mmCIF file with all atom_site columns, C-alpha atoms in Angstrom:
data_model
loop_
_atom_site.group_PDB
_atom_site.id
_atom_site.type_symbol
_atom_site.label_atom_id
_atom_site.label_alt_id
_atom_site.label_comp_id
_atom_site.label_asym_id
_atom_site.label_entity_id
_atom_site.label_seq_id
_atom_site.pdbx_PDB_ins_code
_atom_site.Cartn_x
_atom_site.Cartn_y
_atom_site.Cartn_z
_atom_site.occupancy
_atom_site.B_iso_or_equiv
_atom_site.pdbx_formal_charge
_atom_site.auth_seq_id
_atom_site.auth_comp_id
_atom_site.auth_asym_id
_atom_site.auth_atom_id
_atom_site.pdbx_PDB_model_num
ATOM 1   C CA . MET A 1 1   ? 110.704 223.744 -51.107 1.00 0.00 ? 1   MET A CA 1
ATOM 2   C CA . GLU A 1 2   ? 111.209 226.891 -53.401 1.00 0.00 ? 2   GLU A CA 1
ATOM 3   C CA . VAL A 1 3   ? 111.175 229.057 -49.710 1.00 0.00 ? 3   VAL A CA 1
ATOM 4   C CA . THR A 1 4   ? 113.983 227.056 -48.230 1.00 0.00 ? 4   THR A CA 1
ATOM 5   C CA . GLY A 1 5   ? 115.929 226.710 -51.729 1.00 0.00 ? 5   GLY A CA 1
ATOM 6   C CA . MET A 1 6   ? 115.509 223.082 -51.800 1.00 0.00 ? 6   MET A CA 1
ATOM 7   C CA . GLU A 1 7   ? 116.849 221.327 -54.647 1.00 0.00 ? 7   GLU A CA 1
ATOM 8   C CA . VAL A 1 8   ? 116.129 217.545 -55.668 1.00 0.00 ? 8   VAL A CA 1
ATOM 9   C CA . LEU A 1 9   ? 119.093 215.599 -56.582 1.00 0.00 ? 9   LEU A CA 1
ATOM 10  C CA . GLU A 1 10  ? 117.890 212.261 -56.611 1.00 0.00 ? 10  GLU A CA 1
ATOM 11  C CA . HIS A 1 11  ? 114.649 210.933 -56.756 1.00 0.00 ? 11  HIS A CA 1
ATOM 12  C CA . THR A 1 12  ? 113.898 207.215 -55.949 1.00 0.00 ? 12  THR A CA 1
ATOM 13  C CA . ALA A 1 13  ? 111.308 205.192 -53.609 1.00 0.00 ? 13  ALA A CA 1
ATOM 14  C CA . ALA A 1 14  ? 114.056 203.543 -52.081 1.00 0.00 ? 14  ALA A CA 1
ATOM 15  C CA . ARG A 1 15  ? 116.705 206.749 -52.007 1.00 0.00 ? 15  ARG A CA 1
ATOM 16  C CA . THR A 1 16  ? 115.731 210.668 -52.140 1.00 0.00 ? 16  THR A CA 1
ATOM 17  C CA . VAL A 1 17  ? 118.457 213.152 -52.065 1.00 0.00 ? 17  VAL A CA 1
ATOM 18  C CA . ILE A 1 18  ? 117.387 217.136 -51.898 1.00 0.00 ? 18  ILE A CA 1
ATOM 19  C CA . SER A 1 19  ? 120.024 220.189 -51.083 1.00 0.00 ? 19  SER A CA 1
ATOM 20  C CA . MET A 1 20  ? 119.434 223.149 -49.412 1.00 0.00 ? 20  MET A CA 1
ATOM 21  C CA . PRO A 1 21  ? 121.274 226.343 -48.473 1.00 0.00 ? 21  PRO A CA 1
ATOM 22  C CA . ILE A 1 22  ? 122.036 227.062 -44.892 1.00 0.00 ? 22  ILE A CA 1
ATOM 23  C CA . ASP A 1 23  ? 121.740 230.730 -46.258 1.00 0.00 ? 23  ASP A CA 1
ATOM 24  C CA . GLY A 1 24  ? 118.189 232.265 -45.564 1.00 0.00 ? 24  GLY A CA 1
ATOM 25  C CA . ASN A 1 25  ? 117.437 228.851 -43.182 1.00 0.00 ? 25  ASN A CA 1
ATOM 26  C CA . ARG A 1 26  ? 118.990 229.913 -39.981 1.00 0.00 ? 26  ARG A CA 1
ATOM 27  C CA . GLN A 1 27  ? 118.197 230.671 -36.680 1.00 0.00 ? 27  GLN A CA 1
ATOM 28  C CA . SER A 1 28  ? 118.591 233.796 -34.312 1.00 0.00 ? 28  SER A CA 1
ATOM 29  C CA . ALA A 1 29  ? 121.956 232.073 -33.469 1.00 0.00 ? 29  ALA A CA 1
ATOM 30  C CA . GLY A 1 30  ? 122.832 232.003 -36.552 1.00 0.00 ? 30  GLY A CA 1
ATOM 31  C CA . ILE A 1 31  ? 123.324 228.777 -37.411 1.00 0.00 ? 31  ILE A CA 1
ATOM 32  C CA . LEU A 1 32  ? 120.459 226.260 -39.382 1.00 0.00 ? 32  LEU A CA 1
ATOM 33  C CA . HIS A 1 33  ? 117.362 226.034 -37.713 1.00 0.00 ? 33  HIS A CA 1
ATOM 34  C CA . GLY A 1 34  ? 116.087 222.893 -36.422 1.00 0.00 ? 34  GLY A CA 1
ATOM 35  C CA . GLY A 1 35  ? 112.746 222.972 -37.899 1.00 0.00 ? 35  GLY A CA 1
ATOM 36  C CA . ALA A 1 36  ? 114.438 223.548 -41.456 1.00 0.00 ? 36  ALA A CA 1
ATOM 37  C CA . SER A 1 37  ? 116.220 220.396 -41.140 1.00 0.00 ? 37  SER A CA 1
ATOM 38  C CA . ALA A 1 38  ? 112.786 218.776 -40.311 1.00 0.00 ? 38  ALA A CA 1
ATOM 39  C CA . ALA A 1 39  ? 111.463 220.015 -43.149 1.00 0.00 ? 39  ALA A CA 1
ATOM 40  C CA . LEU A 1 40  ? 114.461 219.069 -45.489 1.00 0.00 ? 40  LEU A CA 1
ATOM 41  C CA . ALA A 1 41  ? 114.081 215.409 -43.678 1.00 0.00 ? 41  ALA A CA 1
ATOM 42  C CA . GLU A 1 42  ? 110.614 215.088 -44.330 1.00 0.00 ? 42  GLU A CA 1
ATOM 43  C CA . THR A 1 43  ? 110.279 216.454 -47.670 1.00 0.00 ? 43  THR A CA 1
ATOM 44  C CA . ALA A 1 44  ? 113.125 214.106 -49.032 1.00 0.00 ? 44  ALA A CA 1
ATOM 45  C CA . ALA A 1 45  ? 111.244 211.348 -47.461 1.00 0.00 ? 45  ALA A CA 1
ATOM 46  C CA . SER A 1 46  ? 107.881 212.430 -48.269 1.00 0.00 ? 46  SER A CA 1
ATOM 47  C CA . PHE A 1 47  ? 109.053 212.683 -52.238 1.00 0.00 ? 47  PHE A CA 1
ATOM 48  C CA . ALA A 1 48  ? 110.442 208.881 -52.351 1.00 0.00 ? 48  ALA A CA 1
ATOM 49  C CA . ALA A 1 49  ? 107.123 207.869 -50.291 1.00 0.00 ? 49  ALA A CA 1
ATOM 50  C CA . GLN A 1 50  ? 104.620 209.783 -53.392 1.00 0.00 ? 50  GLN A CA 1
ATOM 51  C CA . ILE A 1 51  ? 106.898 207.683 -55.860 1.00 0.00 ? 51  ILE A CA 1
ATOM 52  C CA . HIS A 1 52  ? 106.362 204.154 -54.173 1.00 0.00 ? 52  HIS A CA 1
ATOM 53  C CA . ALA A 1 53  ? 102.755 204.950 -53.633 1.00 0.00 ? 53  ALA A CA 1
ATOM 54  C CA . ARG A 1 54  ? 102.315 205.545 -57.576 1.00 0.00 ? 54  ARG A CA 1
ATOM 55  C CA . GLU A 1 55  ? 104.827 202.304 -58.538 1.00 0.00 ? 55  GLU A CA 1
ATOM 56  C CA . THR A 1 56  ? 102.541 200.145 -56.150 1.00 0.00 ? 56  THR A CA 1
ATOM 57  C CA . ASN A 1 57  ? 99.062  201.533 -57.321 1.00 0.00 ? 57  ASN A CA 1
ATOM 58  C CA . PRO A 1 58  ? 99.534  202.096 -61.085 1.00 0.00 ? 58  PRO A CA 1
ATOM 59  C CA . GLY A 1 59  ? 96.556  203.794 -62.846 1.00 0.00 ? 59  GLY A CA 1
ATOM 60  C CA . LYS A 1 60  ? 95.252  204.966 -59.615 1.00 0.00 ? 60  LYS A CA 1
ATOM 61  C CA . GLN A 1 61  ? 95.515  208.592 -57.971 1.00 0.00 ? 61  GLN A CA 1
ATOM 62  C CA . ALA A 1 62  ? 97.722  207.010 -55.136 1.00 0.00 ? 62  ALA A CA 1
ATOM 63  C CA . TYR A 1 63  ? 100.080 209.300 -52.456 1.00 0.00 ? 63  TYR A CA 1
ATOM 64  C CA . ALA A 1 64  ? 101.725 209.748 -49.077 1.00 0.00 ? 64  ALA A CA 1
ATOM 65  C CA . VAL A 1 65  ? 100.746 211.422 -45.995 1.00 0.00 ? 65  VAL A CA 1
ATOM 66  C CA . GLY A 1 66  ? 103.336 212.160 -43.429 1.00 0.00 ? 66  GLY A CA 1
ATOM 67  C CA . THR A 1 67  ? 102.150 210.833 -40.130 1.00 0.00 ? 67  THR A CA 1
ATOM 68  C CA . GLU A 1 68  ? 105.552 210.592 -38.259 1.00 0.00 ? 68  GLU A CA 1
ATOM 69  C CA . LEU A 1 69  ? 108.794 212.793 -37.701 1.00 0.00 ? 69  LEU A CA 1
ATOM 70  C CA . ASN A 1 70  ? 111.316 212.027 -35.306 1.00 0.00 ? 70  ASN A CA 1
ATOM 71  C CA . ALA A 1 71  ? 114.458 214.204 -35.878 1.00 0.00 ? 71  ALA A CA 1
ATOM 72  C CA . SER A 1 72  ? 117.535 214.328 -33.721 1.00 0.00 ? 72  SER A CA 1
ATOM 73  C CA . HIS A 1 73  ? 120.102 217.243 -34.080 1.00 0.00 ? 73  HIS A CA 1
ATOM 74  C CA . ILE A 1 74  ? 123.470 216.139 -33.859 1.00 0.00 ? 74  ILE A CA 1
ATOM 75  C CA . ALA A 1 75  ? 125.731 219.303 -35.138 1.00 0.00 ? 75  ALA A CA 1
ATOM 76  C CA . ALA A 1 76  ? 125.252 223.058 -35.893 1.00 0.00 ? 76  ALA A CA 1
ATOM 77  C CA . GLY A 1 77  ? 125.130 223.510 -39.651 1.00 0.00 ? 77  GLY A CA 1
ATOM 78  C CA . ARG A 1 78  ? 126.761 227.318 -40.212 1.00 0.00 ? 78  ARG A CA 1
ATOM 79  C CA . SER A 1 79  ? 127.343 227.632 -43.627 1.00 0.00 ? 79  SER A CA 1
ATOM 80  C CA . GLY A 1 80  ? 126.949 226.382 -47.573 1.00 0.00 ? 80  GLY A CA 1
ATOM 81  C CA . ILE A 1 81  ? 124.651 223.339 -48.205 1.00 0.00 ? 81  ILE A CA 1
ATOM 82  C CA . VAL A 1 82  ? 122.982 220.663 -46.154 1.00 0.00 ? 82  VAL A CA 1
ATOM 83  C CA . THR A 1 83  ? 122.257 217.341 -48.418 1.00 0.00 ? 83  THR A CA 1
ATOM 84  C CA . ALA A 1 84  ? 119.583 215.255 -47.610 1.00 0.00 ? 84  ALA A CA 1
ATOM 85  C CA . THR A 1 85  ? 119.641 211.495 -47.999 1.00 0.00 ? 85  THR A CA 1
ATOM 86  C CA . ALA A 1 86  ? 116.351 209.540 -47.532 1.00 0.00 ? 86  ALA A CA 1
ATOM 87  C CA . THR A 1 87  ? 116.750 205.825 -47.466 1.00 0.00 ? 87  THR A CA 1
ATOM 88  C CA . ALA A 1 88  ? 113.744 203.715 -47.436 1.00 0.00 ? 88  ALA A CA 1
ATOM 89  C CA . VAL A 1 89  ? 113.671 201.313 -44.358 1.00 0.00 ? 89  VAL A CA 1
ATOM 90  C CA . HIS A 1 90  ? 110.427 199.802 -45.259 1.00 0.00 ? 90  HIS A CA 1
ATOM 91  C CA . LEU A 1 91  ? 108.466 199.882 -48.716 1.00 0.00 ? 91  LEU A CA 1
ATOM 92  C CA . GLY A 1 92  ? 104.711 198.680 -47.975 1.00 0.00 ? 92  GLY A CA 1
ATOM 93  C CA . ARG A 1 93  ? 101.453 198.633 -49.234 1.00 0.00 ? 93  ARG A CA 1
ATOM 94  C CA . SER A 1 94  ? 100.089 201.106 -47.067 1.00 0.00 ? 94  SER A CA 1
ATOM 95  C CA . SER A 1 95  ? 102.968 202.800 -44.971 1.00 0.00 ? 95  SER A CA 1
ATOM 96  C CA . THR A 1 96  ? 106.736 203.636 -45.791 1.00 0.00 ? 96  THR A CA 1
ATOM 97  C CA . VAL A 1 97  ? 109.202 204.391 -43.480 1.00 0.00 ? 97  VAL A CA 1
ATOM 98  C CA . HIS A 1 98  ? 112.746 206.282 -44.620 1.00 0.00 ? 98  HIS A CA 1
ATOM 99  C CA . THR A 1 99  ? 115.847 207.301 -42.714 1.00 0.00 ? 99  THR A CA 1
ATOM 100 C CA . VAL A 1 100 ? 117.131 210.773 -43.137 1.00 0.00 ? 100 VAL A CA 1
ATOM 101 C CA . GLU A 1 101 ? 120.504 211.779 -43.082 1.00 0.00 ? 101 GLU A CA 1
ATOM 102 C CA . ILE A 1 102 ? 121.699 215.627 -43.518 1.00 0.00 ? 102 ILE A CA 1
ATOM 103 C CA . ARG A 1 103 ? 125.027 215.837 -44.007 1.00 0.00 ? 103 ARG A CA 1
ATOM 104 C CA . ASP A 1 104 ? 127.150 219.630 -44.738 1.00 0.00 ? 104 ASP A CA 1
ATOM 105 C CA . GLU A 1 105 ? 129.864 220.099 -47.237 1.00 0.00 ? 105 GLU A CA 1
ATOM 106 C CA . ALA A 1 106 ? 132.158 218.692 -45.392 1.00 0.00 ? 106 ALA A CA 1
ATOM 107 C CA . ASN A 1 107 ? 129.836 215.220 -44.927 1.00 0.00 ? 107 ASN A CA 1
ATOM 108 C CA . HIS A 1 108 ? 129.609 215.849 -41.093 1.00 0.00 ? 108 HIS A CA 1
ATOM 109 C CA . LEU A 1 109 ? 126.590 214.713 -39.786 1.00 0.00 ? 109 LEU A CA 1
ATOM 110 C CA . VAL A 1 110 ? 124.157 217.481 -38.877 1.00 0.00 ? 110 VAL A CA 1
ATOM 111 C CA . SER A 1 111 ? 120.730 215.954 -38.039 1.00 0.00 ? 111 SER A CA 1
ATOM 112 C CA . VAL A 1 112 ? 119.251 212.545 -38.585 1.00 0.00 ? 112 VAL A CA 1
ATOM 113 C CA . ALA A 1 113 ? 115.569 211.514 -39.086 1.00 0.00 ? 113 ALA A CA 1
ATOM 114 C CA . ARG A 1 114 ? 113.018 208.866 -39.073 1.00 0.00 ? 114 ARG A CA 1
ATOM 115 C CA . VAL A 1 115 ? 109.894 209.435 -41.294 1.00 0.00 ? 115 VAL A CA 1
ATOM 116 C CA . THR A 1 116 ? 106.768 207.584 -41.759 1.00 0.00 ? 116 THR A CA 1
ATOM 117 C CA . ASN A 1 117 ? 104.419 208.018 -44.765 1.00 0.00 ? 117 ASN A CA 1
ATOM 118 C CA . ARG A 1 118 ? 101.015 206.396 -45.206 1.00 0.00 ? 118 ARG A CA 1
ATOM 119 C CA . ILE A 1 119 ? 99.737  205.647 -48.387 1.00 0.00 ? 119 ILE A CA 1
ATOM 120 C CA . LEU A 1 120 ? 96.694  206.602 -49.576 1.00 0.00 ? 120 LEU A CA 1
ATOM 121 C CA . VAL A 1 121 ? 94.371  206.211 -52.717 1.00 0.00 ? 121 VAL A CA 1
ATOM 122 C CA . ARG A 1 122 ? 91.779  208.449 -53.755 1.00 0.00 ? 122 ARG A CA 1
ATOM 123 C CA . SER A 1 123 ? 88.525  206.687 -54.549 1.00 0.00 ? 123 SER A CA 1
ATOM 124 C CA . ALA A 1 124 ? 86.577  207.177 -57.850 1.00 0.00 ? 124 ALA A CA 1
ATOM 125 C CA . HIS A 1 125 ? 83.832  208.878 -56.056 1.00 0.00 ? 125 HIS A CA 1
ATOM 126 C CA . ALA A 1 126 ? 86.031  211.360 -53.985 1.00 0.00 ? 126 ALA A CA 1
#
């Protein structure tokens, strides 16, 4: 997150919002790198999943790990800040699914993603 300049703006299991500057995250053609968009989407969904893991397993060392990322790049991010909004589709005992929309400062859709996380609980013997 530090390398890409991501900043958490809102953080709940149901909805997490994270912003990132395009500068420093460009590909050779000068536009936002698709890998940076994917990293932003997965980070937003994973932050939300981490909250859900802790809320549904109080007193335990629960955490979330990404198991699937699907991203479609819709438009080029050219300048300014992009913002990812991860919205829960499924918050289960063993998994979460979030859709993530990444939008530019003019609210144009840049990318859309679906992220699945698995909820794991560390055993006392590990």
